[in-house]
């Protein structure tokens, strides 16, 4: 009994240090402790690739073009949430309401236009998220883009609406644009570390980032002189995000299940709150994906947050 009481008292401990409205606290609790690994870590299944990358992402595994595939996977695999846009949520969410939390993506773009002046316009609202029963909203921020002044003003309105409606805010913080490319590129430690800090400074509750590479070509000082291994780089990014929880991207599909699991362990050891796995899951045959995500659960169970 004492052990059970201790477990209850520890549940939600990371939320206790955050200044949150009751609405935000309730929704974050459902994501962190009511679904998925249920230990304060997050395992999110995104399905925004059809907009961001186009239909070709589904070519390697044709059944995945039907969004019902990802919804069934989110339920069978025990994901913390599924993240997608309003069209998919309105057309496919009905039979899954309450079974898997929804993170409603509010903005996005195609990859047809150049990223030199990347911007991601809104196509849904926080009010839409409330209407659809979402537990969080997602917002893509192109950090460093020449259009970031527009991005910041748009984000301000979203953040204010999130506070008004008690809705957690997840930022997809993506360094983009000609200035970023001139300073080493999008996945350098400089770019990802800056993106982590931007998410904290602008008020995101959770931020999705990419693992920083070891490239130092053309990056600004003092990053050009840092000699850190992969673990130290990821840990630095997590520290820069402060009290904004960090999710690392699962990236493109890796056919080696063991390598995927090693990456999960590595991210959790670096201090991240979890992983956002899309193509690495739904481009696999269904039974194989479910088996893999259960192994991910076993790893994340060792890292309560």
PDB file of N, CA and C in Angstrom, residues 1-13 33:
ATOM      1  N   UNK A   1       0.830  -1.208   0.000  1.00  0.00           N
ATOM      2  CA  UNK A   1       0.000   0.000   0.000  1.00  0.00           C
ATOM      3  C   UNK A   1       0.859   1.249   0.000  1.00  0.00           C
ATOM      4  N   UNK A   2       1.940   1.269   0.817  1.00  0.00           N
ATOM      5  CA  UNK A   2       2.803   2.445   0.857  1.00  0.00           C
ATOM      6  C   UNK A   2       3.414   2.725  -0.509  1.00  0.00           C
ATOM      7  N   UNK A   3       3.817   1.642  -1.205  1.00  0.00           N
ATOM      8  CA  UNK A   3       4.401   1.828  -2.524  1.00  0.00           C
ATOM      9  C   UNK A   3       3.371   2.422  -3.479  1.00  0.00           C
ATOM     10  N   UNK A   4       2.143   1.946  -3.423  1.00  0.00           N
ATOM     11  CA  UNK A   4       1.109   2.462  -4.307  1.00  0.00           C
ATOM     12  C   UNK A   4       0.836   3.928  -4.026  1.00  0.00           C
ATOM     13  N   UNK A   5       0.805   4.302  -2.730  1.00  0.00           N
ATOM     14  CA  UNK A   5       0.574   5.701  -2.382  1.00  0.00           C
ATOM     15  C   UNK A   5       1.713   6.575  -2.886  1.00  0.00           C
ATOM     16  N   UNK A   6       2.947   6.048  -2.804  1.00  0.00           N
ATOM     17  CA  UNK A   6       4.092   6.813  -3.297  1.00  0.00           C
ATOM     18  C   UNK A   6       3.995   7.016  -4.795  1.00  0.00           C
ATOM     19  N   UNK A   7       3.571   5.967  -5.520  1.00  0.00           N
ATOM     20  CA  UNK A   7       3.416   6.089  -6.962  1.00  0.00           C
ATOM     21  C   UNK A   7       2.385   7.157  -7.302  1.00  0.00           C
ATOM     22  N   UNK A   8       1.286   7.189  -6.554  1.00  0.00           N
ATOM     23  CA  UNK A   8       0.254   8.192  -6.802  1.00  0.00           C
ATOM     24  C   UNK A   8       0.782   9.591  -6.539  1.00  0.00           C
ATOM     25  N   UNK A   9       1.551   9.755  -5.458  1.00  0.00           N
ATOM     26  CA  UNK A   9       2.063  11.076  -5.122  1.00  0.00           C
ATOM     27  C   UNK A   9       3.072  11.571  -6.141  1.00  0.00           C
ATOM     28  N   UNK A  10       3.802  10.634  -6.778  1.00  0.00           N
ATOM     29  CA  UNK A  10       4.785  11.032  -7.774  1.00  0.00           C
ATOM     30  C   UNK A  10       4.169  11.340  -9.131  1.00  0.00           C
ATOM     31  N   UNK A  11       2.989  10.790  -9.385  1.00  0.00           N
ATOM     32  CA  UNK A  11       2.339  11.000 -10.667  1.00  0.00           C
ATOM     33  C   UNK A  11       2.002  12.470 -10.847  1.00  0.00           C
ATOM     34  N   UNK A  12       2.478  13.022 -11.966  1.00  0.00           N
ATOM     35  CA  UNK A  12       2.211  14.434 -12.238  1.00  0.00           C
ATOM     36  C   UNK A  12       3.193  15.372 -11.586  1.00  0.00           C
ATOM     37  N   UNK A  13       4.302  14.817 -11.034  1.00  0.00           N
ATOM     38  CA  UNK A  13       5.232  15.662 -10.303  1.00  0.00           C
ATOM     39  C   UNK A  13       5.865  16.720 -11.186  1.00  0.00           C
ATOM     40  N   UNK A  33       0.190  11.052 -18.378  1.00  0.00           N
ATOM     41  CA  UNK A  33      -0.058   9.996 -17.386  1.00  0.00           C
ATOM     42  C   UNK A  33      -1.319   9.173 -17.657  1.00  0.00           C
TER      43      UNK A  33
END
